[in-house]
Every structure is written in C-alpha cells, then in structure tokens.
Tab-separated table of C-alpha atoms in Angstrom:
chain	number	residue	atom	x	y	z
Y	1	MET	CA	-1.744	-0.121	-18.179
Y	2	LYS	CA	0.149	2.961	-16.989
Y	3	PRO	CA	1.732	3.530	-13.536
Y	4	LEU	CA	0.199	6.183	-11.230
Y	5	SER	CA	2.408	9.310	-11.135
Y	6	ARG	CA	4.331	10.124	-8.176
Y	7	ASP	CA	3.287	13.528	-6.764
Y	8	TYR	CA	4.191	13.216	-3.136
Y	9	ASP	CA	6.715	16.044	-3.237
Y	10	ALA	CA	4.639	18.261	-5.509
Y	11	ASP	CA	1.349	17.773	-3.647
Y	12	PRO	CA	2.018	16.111	-0.186
Y	13	GLY	CA	-1.339	17.301	1.161
Y	14	ARG	CA	-3.062	14.927	-1.358
Y	15	PHE	CA	-1.463	11.965	0.332
Y	16	LEU	CA	-1.843	13.170	3.770
Y	17	ALA	CA	-5.533	13.890	3.317
Y	18	THR	CA	-6.283	10.206	4.051
Y	19	ASP	CA	-5.564	11.089	7.723
Y	20	GLU	CA	-8.331	13.602	7.848
Y	21	HIS	CA	-11.136	11.224	8.158
Y	22	ALA	CA	-11.454	8.173	10.347
Y	23	HIS	CA	-11.534	4.858	8.484
Y	24	ASP	CA	-10.176	1.359	8.590
Y	25	ASP	CA	-7.315	0.225	6.371
Y	26	VAL	CA	-4.819	-2.499	5.916
Y	27	HIS	CA	-1.860	-1.433	8.030
Y	28	PRO	CA	-2.817	-2.829	11.318
Y	29	TYR	CA	-3.760	-6.152	9.763
Y	30	VAL	CA	-0.531	-6.388	7.962
Y	31	ALA	CA	1.396	-5.575	11.177
Y	32	ALA	CA	-0.533	-8.272	13.023
Y	33	ARG	CA	0.295	-10.793	10.290
Y	34	PHE	CA	3.943	-9.923	10.345
Y	35	ALA	CA	3.874	-10.380	14.146
Y	36	ALA	CA	2.094	-13.723	13.924
Y	37	ALA	CA	4.759	-14.822	11.511
Y	38	GLY	CA	7.427	-14.139	14.072
Y	39	ALA	CA	8.972	-11.137	12.192
Y	40	ARG	CA	11.490	-9.159	14.071
Y	41	THR	CA	13.040	-7.123	11.190
Y	42	VAL	CA	10.948	-5.318	8.611
Y	43	LEU	CA	11.472	-3.238	5.585
Y	44	ASP	CA	8.515	-0.773	4.790
Y	45	VAL	CA	9.021	0.043	1.100
Y	46	GLY	CA	7.252	3.102	-0.088
Y	47	GLY	CA	6.171	3.668	3.480
Y	48	GLY	CA	5.351	7.337	3.212
Y	49	HIS	CA	5.050	9.020	6.539
Y	50	GLY	CA	4.945	5.812	8.418
Y	51	ARG	CA	1.451	4.483	8.757
Y	52	LEU	CA	2.754	0.866	9.007
Y	53	ALA	CA	6.172	1.657	10.528
Y	54	GLN	CA	4.565	3.386	13.538
Y	55	LEU	CA	2.626	0.332	14.492
Y	56	LEU	CA	5.617	-2.132	14.397
Y	57	PRO	CA	7.709	-1.298	17.432
Y	58	ALA	CA	4.885	-2.106	19.804
Y	59	LEU	CA	4.830	-5.508	18.315
Y	60	SER	CA	8.482	-6.133	18.944
Y	61	MET	CA	9.577	-5.398	15.420
Y	62	ARG	CA	12.472	-3.184	14.148
Y	63	VAL	CA	11.670	-1.405	10.963
Y	64	LEU	CA	13.517	0.522	8.244
Y	65	LEU	CA	11.355	2.780	6.182
Y	66	ILE	CA	12.206	3.316	2.590
Y	67	ASP	CA	10.816	5.915	0.305
Y	68	LEU	CA	11.808	8.143	-2.619
Y	69	SER	CA	9.654	11.154	-1.486
Y	70	THR	CA	11.623	13.880	0.336
Y	71	ALA	CA	8.544	15.267	1.691
Y	72	MET	CA	7.284	11.969	3.160
Y	73	LEU	CA	10.659	11.110	4.492
Y	74	ALA	CA	10.704	14.351	6.439
Y	75	LEU	CA	7.560	13.098	8.267
Y	76	ALA	CA	8.526	9.468	8.611
Y	77	PRO	CA	9.723	7.756	11.825
Y	78	ARG	CA	13.415	6.902	12.003
Y	79	PRO	CA	15.254	5.051	10.751
Y	80	ALA	CA	14.225	5.964	7.218
Y	81	VAL	CA	16.272	5.920	3.962
Y	82	GLN	CA	15.704	7.543	0.609
Y	83	ALA	CA	15.876	4.663	-1.950
Y	84	ASP	CA	14.247	3.064	-4.870
Y	85	GLY	CA	12.156	-0.128	-3.939
Y	86	ALA	CA	13.571	-1.777	-6.965
Y	87	ARG	CA	17.133	-1.361	-5.751
Y	88	LEU	CA	16.906	-1.968	-2.060
Y	89	PRO	CA	20.086	-0.948	-0.160
Y	90	VAL	CA	19.851	-4.134	1.912
Y	91	ALA	CA	21.867	-7.413	1.950
Y	92	ASP	CA	20.427	-10.655	0.584
Y	93	ALA	CA	18.389	-12.745	2.930
Y	94	SER	CA	18.641	-10.224	5.743
Y	95	VAL	CA	15.125	-9.306	6.880
Y	96	ASP	CA	12.083	-11.186	8.000
Y	97	ALA	CA	9.421	-9.254	6.348
Y	98	VAL	CA	8.990	-6.604	3.468
Y	99	ALA	CA	5.907	-4.486	3.050
Y	100	ALA	CA	5.096	-2.612	-0.218
Y	101	LEU	CA	1.577	-1.245	0.602
Y	102	TYR	CA	-0.114	1.097	-1.941
Y	103	THR	CA	3.153	1.574	-3.815
Y	104	LEU	CA	3.733	-0.896	-6.672
Y	105	TYR	CA	1.345	0.782	-9.073
Y	106	HIS	CA	3.866	3.591	-9.228
Y	107	TYR	CA	6.177	1.333	-11.147
Y	108	ASP	CA	6.271	0.865	-14.963
Y	109	ASP	CA	6.728	-2.799	-14.076
Y	110	PRO	CA	6.021	-3.923	-10.420
Y	111	ARG	CA	8.059	-7.042	-10.696
Y	112	PRO	CA	11.550	-5.463	-10.043
Y	113	PRO	CA	10.622	-4.264	-6.590
Y	114	ILE	CA	8.876	-7.551	-5.841
Y	115	LEU	CA	12.098	-9.309	-6.903
Y	116	ALA	CA	14.191	-7.021	-4.725
Y	117	ALA	CA	11.806	-7.735	-1.719
Y	118	ARG	CA	12.201	-11.461	-2.314
Y	119	ARG	CA	16.009	-11.195	-2.493
Y	120	VAL	CA	16.274	-9.468	0.776
Y	121	LEU	CA	13.896	-11.868	2.661
Y	122	ARG	CA	15.326	-14.668	4.801
Y	123	PRO	CA	14.063	-18.255	3.959
Y	124	GLY	CA	10.482	-18.321	5.322
Y	125	GLY	CA	10.247	-14.453	5.139
Y	126	LEU	CA	7.010	-12.814	4.316
Y	127	PHE	CA	6.062	-10.206	1.755
Y	128	ALA	CA	2.984	-7.991	1.656
Y	129	ALA	CA	1.676	-5.775	-1.068
Y	130	CYS	CA	-1.660	-4.187	-1.526
Y	131	ALA	CA	-3.858	-2.308	-4.003
Y	132	PRO	CA	-7.419	-1.218	-4.542
Y	133	ASN	CA	-9.350	-2.765	-7.351
Y	134	ARG	CA	-10.097	-0.752	-10.519
Y	135	ASP	CA	-13.810	-0.925	-9.567
Y	136	SER	CA	-13.414	0.199	-6.037
Y	137	THR	CA	-15.749	2.908	-4.830
Y	138	PRO	CA	-18.355	2.640	-7.528
Y	139	GLU	CA	-20.464	5.134	-5.685
Y	140	LEU	CA	-17.951	7.903	-6.763
Y	141	ALA	CA	-17.495	6.607	-10.247
Y	142	HIS	CA	-18.876	9.823	-11.763
Y	143	VAL	CA	-16.600	12.105	-9.856
Y	144	ILE	CA	-13.196	10.375	-9.606
Y	145	PRO	CA	-11.066	11.281	-12.561
Y	146	GLY	CA	-10.226	8.179	-14.568
Y	147	TRP	CA	-12.262	5.883	-12.368
Y	148	GLY	CA	-11.921	2.269	-13.471
Y	149	THR	CA	-8.679	2.937	-15.365
Y	150	GLY	CA	-6.115	0.182	-14.967
Y	151	THR	CA	-2.702	0.708	-13.422
Y	152	THR	CA	0.380	-1.571	-13.408
Y	153	PHE	CA	-0.688	-3.140	-9.986
Y	154	ASP	CA	-4.371	-3.367	-9.484
Y	155	GLY	CA	-6.209	-5.479	-6.964
Y	156	GLU	CA	-7.655	-7.773	-9.713
Y	157	ASP	CA	-4.262	-8.666	-10.964
Y	158	ALA	CA	-2.031	-8.291	-7.765
Y	159	GLU	CA	-1.972	-11.891	-6.781
Y	160	ALA	CA	-0.930	-13.143	-10.154
Y	161	VAL	CA	1.777	-10.500	-10.340
Y	162	VAL	CA	3.309	-11.439	-6.992
Y	163	ALA	CA	2.937	-15.211	-7.896
Y	164	SER	CA	5.138	-14.451	-11.063
Y	165	VAL	CA	7.977	-13.652	-8.760
Y	166	PHE	CA	7.300	-15.814	-5.786
Y	167	ASN	CA	7.476	-18.852	-8.001
Y	168	ALA	CA	10.396	-20.928	-6.610
Y	169	PRO	CA	9.731	-24.503	-5.309
Y	170	GLY	CA	8.269	-23.914	-1.794
Y	171	ASP	CA	7.228	-20.364	-2.344
Y	172	THR	CA	3.577	-19.590	-1.524
Y	173	VAL	CA	1.280	-16.838	-2.344
Y	174	GLU	CA	-2.220	-15.981	-1.029
Y	175	ALA	CA	-4.467	-12.899	-1.285
Y	176	ASP	CA	-6.617	-11.447	1.496
Y	177	ARG	CA	-9.439	-9.698	-0.450
Y	178	TRP	CA	-11.958	-7.047	0.598
Y	179	ASP	CA	-15.225	-6.222	-0.941
Y	180	GLY	CA	-17.975	-4.458	1.004
Y	181	PRO	CA	-19.215	-1.193	2.559
Y	182	LEU	CA	-16.181	-0.427	4.479
Y	183	VAL	CA	-15.859	3.445	4.463
Y	184	THR	CA	-18.473	5.961	5.344
Y	185	LEU	CA	-18.117	9.681	4.373
Y	186	GLY	CA	-20.036	11.359	7.265
Y	187	SER	CA	-19.349	14.973	6.243
Y	188	ALA	CA	-18.369	17.250	3.429
Y	189	ALA	CA	-14.932	17.420	5.073
Y	190	ASP	CA	-14.558	13.629	5.037
Y	191	ALA	CA	-15.678	13.546	1.429
Y	192	ALA	CA	-13.318	16.241	0.276
Y	193	ALA	CA	-10.434	14.511	2.104
Y	194	PHE	CA	-11.251	11.156	0.378
Y	195	LEU	CA	-11.571	12.890	-3.006
Y	196	ARG	CA	-8.153	14.607	-2.463
Y	197	VAL	CA	-6.569	11.151	-2.075
Y	198	HIS	CA	-8.038	10.196	-5.453
Y	199	ARG	CA	-6.203	13.115	-7.108
Y	200	LEU	CA	-8.565	15.954	-7.088
Y	201	GLY	CA	-7.334	19.408	-6.184
Y	202	GLN	CA	-8.301	20.978	-2.934
Y	203	GLU	CA	-10.838	23.394	-4.354
Y	204	LYS	CA	-12.320	20.769	-6.805
Y	205	ALA	CA	-12.581	18.117	-4.104
Y	206	ALA	CA	-14.356	20.589	-1.707
Y	207	ALA	CA	-16.800	21.698	-4.553
Y	208	ILE	CA	-17.636	18.046	-5.406
Y	209	ALA	CA	-18.030	17.012	-1.783
Y	210	ALA	CA	-20.661	19.759	-1.315
Y	211	THR	CA	-22.841	18.179	-4.046
Y	212	LEU	CA	-22.763	14.630	-2.539
Y	213	ASP	CA	-25.734	13.150	-0.691
Y	214	LEU	CA	-24.110	12.503	2.785
Y	215	PRO	CA	-23.573	10.377	4.646
Y	216	MET	CA	-22.419	8.073	1.927
Y	217	THR	CA	-21.097	4.546	2.433
Y	218	LEU	CA	-18.523	3.371	-0.089
Y	219	THR	CA	-17.988	-0.122	-1.425
Y	220	MET	CA	-14.125	-0.753	-1.116
Y	221	ARG	CA	-12.535	-3.487	-3.187
Y	222	GLY	CA	-9.100	-4.606	-3.247
Y	223	CYS	CA	-6.581	-7.029	-1.653
Y	224	VAL	CA	-3.524	-7.552	0.292
Y	225	VAL	CA	-1.211	-10.330	-1.273
Y	226	TYR	CA	1.119	-12.223	0.905
Y	227	GLY	CA	4.134	-13.945	-0.610
Y	228	ARG	CA	6.246	-16.397	1.550
Y	229	LYS	CA	9.709	-17.233	0.595
Y	230	ALA	CA	10.458	-20.854	0.619
Y	231	GLY	CA	12.085	-21.905	3.896
Y	232	THR	CA	11.019	-22.493	7.446
Y	233	GLU	CA	7.289	-21.785	8.251
Y	234	ASP	CA	8.313	-19.296	11.053
Y	235	VAL	CA	10.937	-16.743	10.553
Y	236	ARG	CA	12.022	-16.790	14.132
C-alpha cells in the first residue's frame, strides 16, 4: 500500500474542483456528531480550505485548522496553523474533538497522526477520520487512473487502523459506512470537476467527461470512523 501524493500546492485546482458541483459529503455530519458530543474545542487536521472548519462556529465550537499546504492555508478560515498532523503543536489532553477527514491516506503510516490526535484529546474526547473505499465509484473504474489501488488508509481498513490506536481500556471505535447511489453527475462540467478530484488534469478530465453518458449516478463507498478516548461519555 502506498500513500497518496500531496499535490495541494502544485495543483490546488484539483482539490478545489470538488466545490464545483453540488453533492453531499461527510463534513456536516461530522460537525453534528461533534456538537452532539458536547465538543467546544476542535482541531481540524488536514483541514484544507476549511470545509469542516467553516461549519463549526455556528454550532458553538472553536476550531483550529492545521494543514501542511501553503495554498490551502491561504484560503482557510482563521485561526489556521501550518503543521504536520503527526506532530500536533497542541498540549496533551487539551481539546474536545479532532477531525482528520480525507487526509490520513497521505501518510506512509496513518497511525502516528492518529496517535497524535488521541494524545491531544481530553478524556471522553472524540476523533473522526474518513476515507473512500478502494471500490468506490465503480461506474468510473474505466477512466479513473489507478482505480481500485489500495492506499495506506482506505475505507475497507479504516476502522481497524483507528482501533489499533484507540485500544486502551475504555476506548471505543465505531464506523459509519456509506454504500449507495449518492452522487449524480448532471453535466459535463460536473463530471470534469469530479474527475479532477480523482487526479486527472484539467484537459484530460474535460475530454473524458465529454464521452460519458450523462446524467450518471455514482455508487459511493467509504466510511467515517469515530474513536472515543476513554473517559466521561460527554466532553462537556
């Protein structure tokens, strides 16, 4: 298994293309889960330009976004810090929740950033990570480069990886999985944006999008994994 390369500074438009077509995603659900747990302070690790961080203040949460990408940090809501998720510049047991959404597959070993997240969580604090499955979007298997190739943190294995770190007495781990027709590409522009996110260049993505039979509904597979650090059931 190999980590996905980090190209957010070299090709920021690839990552930002996901905002070019309307679709559901995990961020509002993770935000609601943190709020339901009583979180008031959150670290958004690998938070990019702030899809999760922008949602949290309205739910009475303070958030510090952490990312390595200069390009993403320039677009991120403040406060934001450039740092490695495996070496969080935060004191032990000091935050209520940590998110690492669509980021752990960039690490050779995803366990160090998960260990760092557990370290900074208060007792009873909540960690959330997510990733797509290797077999997500089978309808596009013939056009997505490397479709089905494993990374270091795929949806199929994510729960077990998180459980290997959240393994102290009283820790709990659960997975919220998705598997269904959750995204529809209604136009060539939608399809091109979706393909850009999957590492096709702008011209190649547009050329392939023009060949697809649209509208096309995609089967999305993956999961959010929640790890709770041993302690009180509510972080308040």
